[in-house]
PDB file of C-alpha atoms in Angstrom:
ATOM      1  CA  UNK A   1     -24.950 -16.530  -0.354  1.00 72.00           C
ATOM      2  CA  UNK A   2     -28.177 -14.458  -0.798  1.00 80.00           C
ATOM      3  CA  UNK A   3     -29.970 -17.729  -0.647  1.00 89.00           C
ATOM      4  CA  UNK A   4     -28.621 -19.068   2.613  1.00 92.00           C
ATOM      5  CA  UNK A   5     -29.581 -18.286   6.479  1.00 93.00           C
ATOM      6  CA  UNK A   6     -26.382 -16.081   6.388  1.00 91.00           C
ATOM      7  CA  UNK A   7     -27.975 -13.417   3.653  1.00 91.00           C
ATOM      8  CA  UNK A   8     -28.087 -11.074   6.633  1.00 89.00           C
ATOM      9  CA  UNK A   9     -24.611 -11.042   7.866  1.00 85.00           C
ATOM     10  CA  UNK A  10     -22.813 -11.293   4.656  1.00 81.00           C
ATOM     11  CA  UNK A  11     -24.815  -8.101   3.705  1.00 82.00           C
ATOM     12  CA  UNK A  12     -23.183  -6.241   6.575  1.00 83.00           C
ATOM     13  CA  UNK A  13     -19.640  -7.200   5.734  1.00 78.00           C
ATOM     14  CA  UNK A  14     -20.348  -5.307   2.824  1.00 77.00           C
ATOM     15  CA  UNK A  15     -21.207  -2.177   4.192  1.00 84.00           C
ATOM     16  CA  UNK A  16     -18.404   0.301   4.864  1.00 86.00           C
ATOM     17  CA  UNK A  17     -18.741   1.810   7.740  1.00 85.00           C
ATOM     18  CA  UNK A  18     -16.191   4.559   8.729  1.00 87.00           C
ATOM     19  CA  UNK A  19     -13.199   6.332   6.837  1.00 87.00           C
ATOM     20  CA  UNK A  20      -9.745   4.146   7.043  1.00 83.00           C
ATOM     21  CA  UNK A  21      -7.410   7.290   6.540  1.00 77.00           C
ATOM     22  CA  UNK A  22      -4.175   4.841   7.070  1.00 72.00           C
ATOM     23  CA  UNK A  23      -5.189   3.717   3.609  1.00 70.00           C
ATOM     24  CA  UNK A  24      -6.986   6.361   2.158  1.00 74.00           C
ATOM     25  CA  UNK A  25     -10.249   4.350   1.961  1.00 85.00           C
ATOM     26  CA  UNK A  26     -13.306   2.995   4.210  1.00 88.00           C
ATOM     27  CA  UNK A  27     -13.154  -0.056   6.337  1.00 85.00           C
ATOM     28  CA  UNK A  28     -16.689  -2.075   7.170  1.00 83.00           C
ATOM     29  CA  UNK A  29     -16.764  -5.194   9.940  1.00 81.00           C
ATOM     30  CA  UNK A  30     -13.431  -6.172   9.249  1.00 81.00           C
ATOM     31  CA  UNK A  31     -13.354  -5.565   5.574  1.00 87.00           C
ATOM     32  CA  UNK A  32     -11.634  -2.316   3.515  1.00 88.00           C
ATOM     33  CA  UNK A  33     -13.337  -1.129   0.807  1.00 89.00           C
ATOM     34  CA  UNK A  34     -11.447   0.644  -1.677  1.00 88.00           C
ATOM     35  CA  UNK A  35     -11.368   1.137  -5.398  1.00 89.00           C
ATOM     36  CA  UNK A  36      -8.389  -0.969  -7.465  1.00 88.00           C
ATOM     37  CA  UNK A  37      -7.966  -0.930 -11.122  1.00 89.00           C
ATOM     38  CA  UNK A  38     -10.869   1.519 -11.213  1.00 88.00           C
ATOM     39  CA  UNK A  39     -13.283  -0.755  -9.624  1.00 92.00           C
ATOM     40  CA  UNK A  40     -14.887  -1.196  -5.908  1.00 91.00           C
ATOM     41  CA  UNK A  41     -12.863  -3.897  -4.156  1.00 91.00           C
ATOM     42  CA  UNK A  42     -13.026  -5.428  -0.919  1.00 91.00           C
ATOM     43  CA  UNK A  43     -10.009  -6.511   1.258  1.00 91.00           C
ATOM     44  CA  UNK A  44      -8.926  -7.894   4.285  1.00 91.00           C
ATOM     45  CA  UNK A  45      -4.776  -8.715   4.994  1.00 90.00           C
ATOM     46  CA  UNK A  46      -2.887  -9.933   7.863  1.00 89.00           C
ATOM     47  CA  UNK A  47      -0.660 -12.312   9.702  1.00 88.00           C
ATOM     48  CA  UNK A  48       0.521 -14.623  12.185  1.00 88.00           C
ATOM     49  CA  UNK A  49       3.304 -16.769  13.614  1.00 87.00           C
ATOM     50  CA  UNK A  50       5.558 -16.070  10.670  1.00 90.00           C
ATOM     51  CA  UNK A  51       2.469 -16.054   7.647  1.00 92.00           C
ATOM     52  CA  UNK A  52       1.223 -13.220   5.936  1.00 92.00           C
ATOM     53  CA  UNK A  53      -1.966 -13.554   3.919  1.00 91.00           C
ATOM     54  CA  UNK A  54      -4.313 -11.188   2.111  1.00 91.00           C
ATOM     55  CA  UNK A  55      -7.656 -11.324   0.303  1.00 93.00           C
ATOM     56  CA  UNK A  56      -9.147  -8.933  -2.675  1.00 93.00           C
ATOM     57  CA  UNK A  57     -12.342  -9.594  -3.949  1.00 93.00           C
ATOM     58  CA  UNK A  58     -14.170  -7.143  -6.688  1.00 93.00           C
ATOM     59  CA  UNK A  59     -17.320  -7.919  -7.219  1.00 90.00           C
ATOM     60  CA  UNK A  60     -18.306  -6.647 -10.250  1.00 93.00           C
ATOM     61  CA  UNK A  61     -16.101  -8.249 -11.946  1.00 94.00           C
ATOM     62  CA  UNK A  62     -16.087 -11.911 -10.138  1.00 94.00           C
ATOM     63  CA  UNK A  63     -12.260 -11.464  -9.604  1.00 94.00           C
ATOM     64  CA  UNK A  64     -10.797 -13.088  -6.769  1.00 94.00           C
ATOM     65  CA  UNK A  65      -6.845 -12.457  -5.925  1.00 93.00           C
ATOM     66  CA  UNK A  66      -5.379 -14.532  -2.918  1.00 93.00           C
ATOM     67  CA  UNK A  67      -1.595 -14.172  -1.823  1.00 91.00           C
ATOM     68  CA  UNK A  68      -0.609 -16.341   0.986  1.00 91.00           C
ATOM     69  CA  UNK A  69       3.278 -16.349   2.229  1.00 89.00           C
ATOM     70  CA  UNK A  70       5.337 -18.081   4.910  1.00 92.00           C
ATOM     71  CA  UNK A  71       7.328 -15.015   5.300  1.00 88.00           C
ATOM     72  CA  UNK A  72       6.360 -12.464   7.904  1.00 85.00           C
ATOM     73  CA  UNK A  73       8.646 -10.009   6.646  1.00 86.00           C
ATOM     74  CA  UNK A  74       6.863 -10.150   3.001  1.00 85.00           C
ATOM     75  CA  UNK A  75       3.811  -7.772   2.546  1.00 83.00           C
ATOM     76  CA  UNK A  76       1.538  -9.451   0.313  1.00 82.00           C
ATOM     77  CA  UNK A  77      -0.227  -6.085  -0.791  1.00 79.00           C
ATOM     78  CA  UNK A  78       2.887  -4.878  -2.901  1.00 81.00           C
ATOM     79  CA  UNK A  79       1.819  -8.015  -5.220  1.00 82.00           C
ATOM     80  CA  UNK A  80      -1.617  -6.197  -5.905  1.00 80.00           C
ATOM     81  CA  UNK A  81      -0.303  -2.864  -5.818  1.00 79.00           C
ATOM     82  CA  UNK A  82       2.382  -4.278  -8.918  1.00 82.00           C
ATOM     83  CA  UNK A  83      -0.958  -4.679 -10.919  1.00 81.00           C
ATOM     84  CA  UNK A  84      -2.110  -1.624 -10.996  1.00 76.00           C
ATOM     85  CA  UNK A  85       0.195   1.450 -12.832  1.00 69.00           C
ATOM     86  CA  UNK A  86      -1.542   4.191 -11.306  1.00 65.00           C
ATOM     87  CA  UNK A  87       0.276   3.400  -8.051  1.00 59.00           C
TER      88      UNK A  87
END
């Protein structure tokens, strides 16, 4: 991405840019930063019309995770959060 015309704008969604107390972390255009696993990750959840979907990158470590669910009612996050012991 560093490479492309986009470089700019990809740099920004990267940025954290006020406190996200509901979660106890920062939020940047559209995109939580947090720490999971003891590592900076990015995130971005929500839903629609009966789907729920979320998205964790970490960078560091190249590790993707992607839940997507036909269930409204499902949160997708408790997945992630079943990963990690500390929570």
């Amino acid at each position: 991405p560093d490479a492309t015309p986009l470089a700019a704008a990809l740099r920004l969604t990267r940025e954290a840019r006020a406190d996200f107390s509901e979660r106890g972390s920062r939020i940047g255009l559209g995109i939580i930063h947090q720490q999971f696993l003891g590592e900076p990750t990015l995130e971005h959840d929500g839903g629609t019309g009966g789907y729920r979907s979320s998205l964790q990158i970490q960078p560091r470590s190249g590790i993707v995770r992607v839940v997507l669910s036909n269930n409204a009612a499902f949160a997708p996050q408790s997945l992630f959060a079943a990963l990690d012991p500390a929570r």
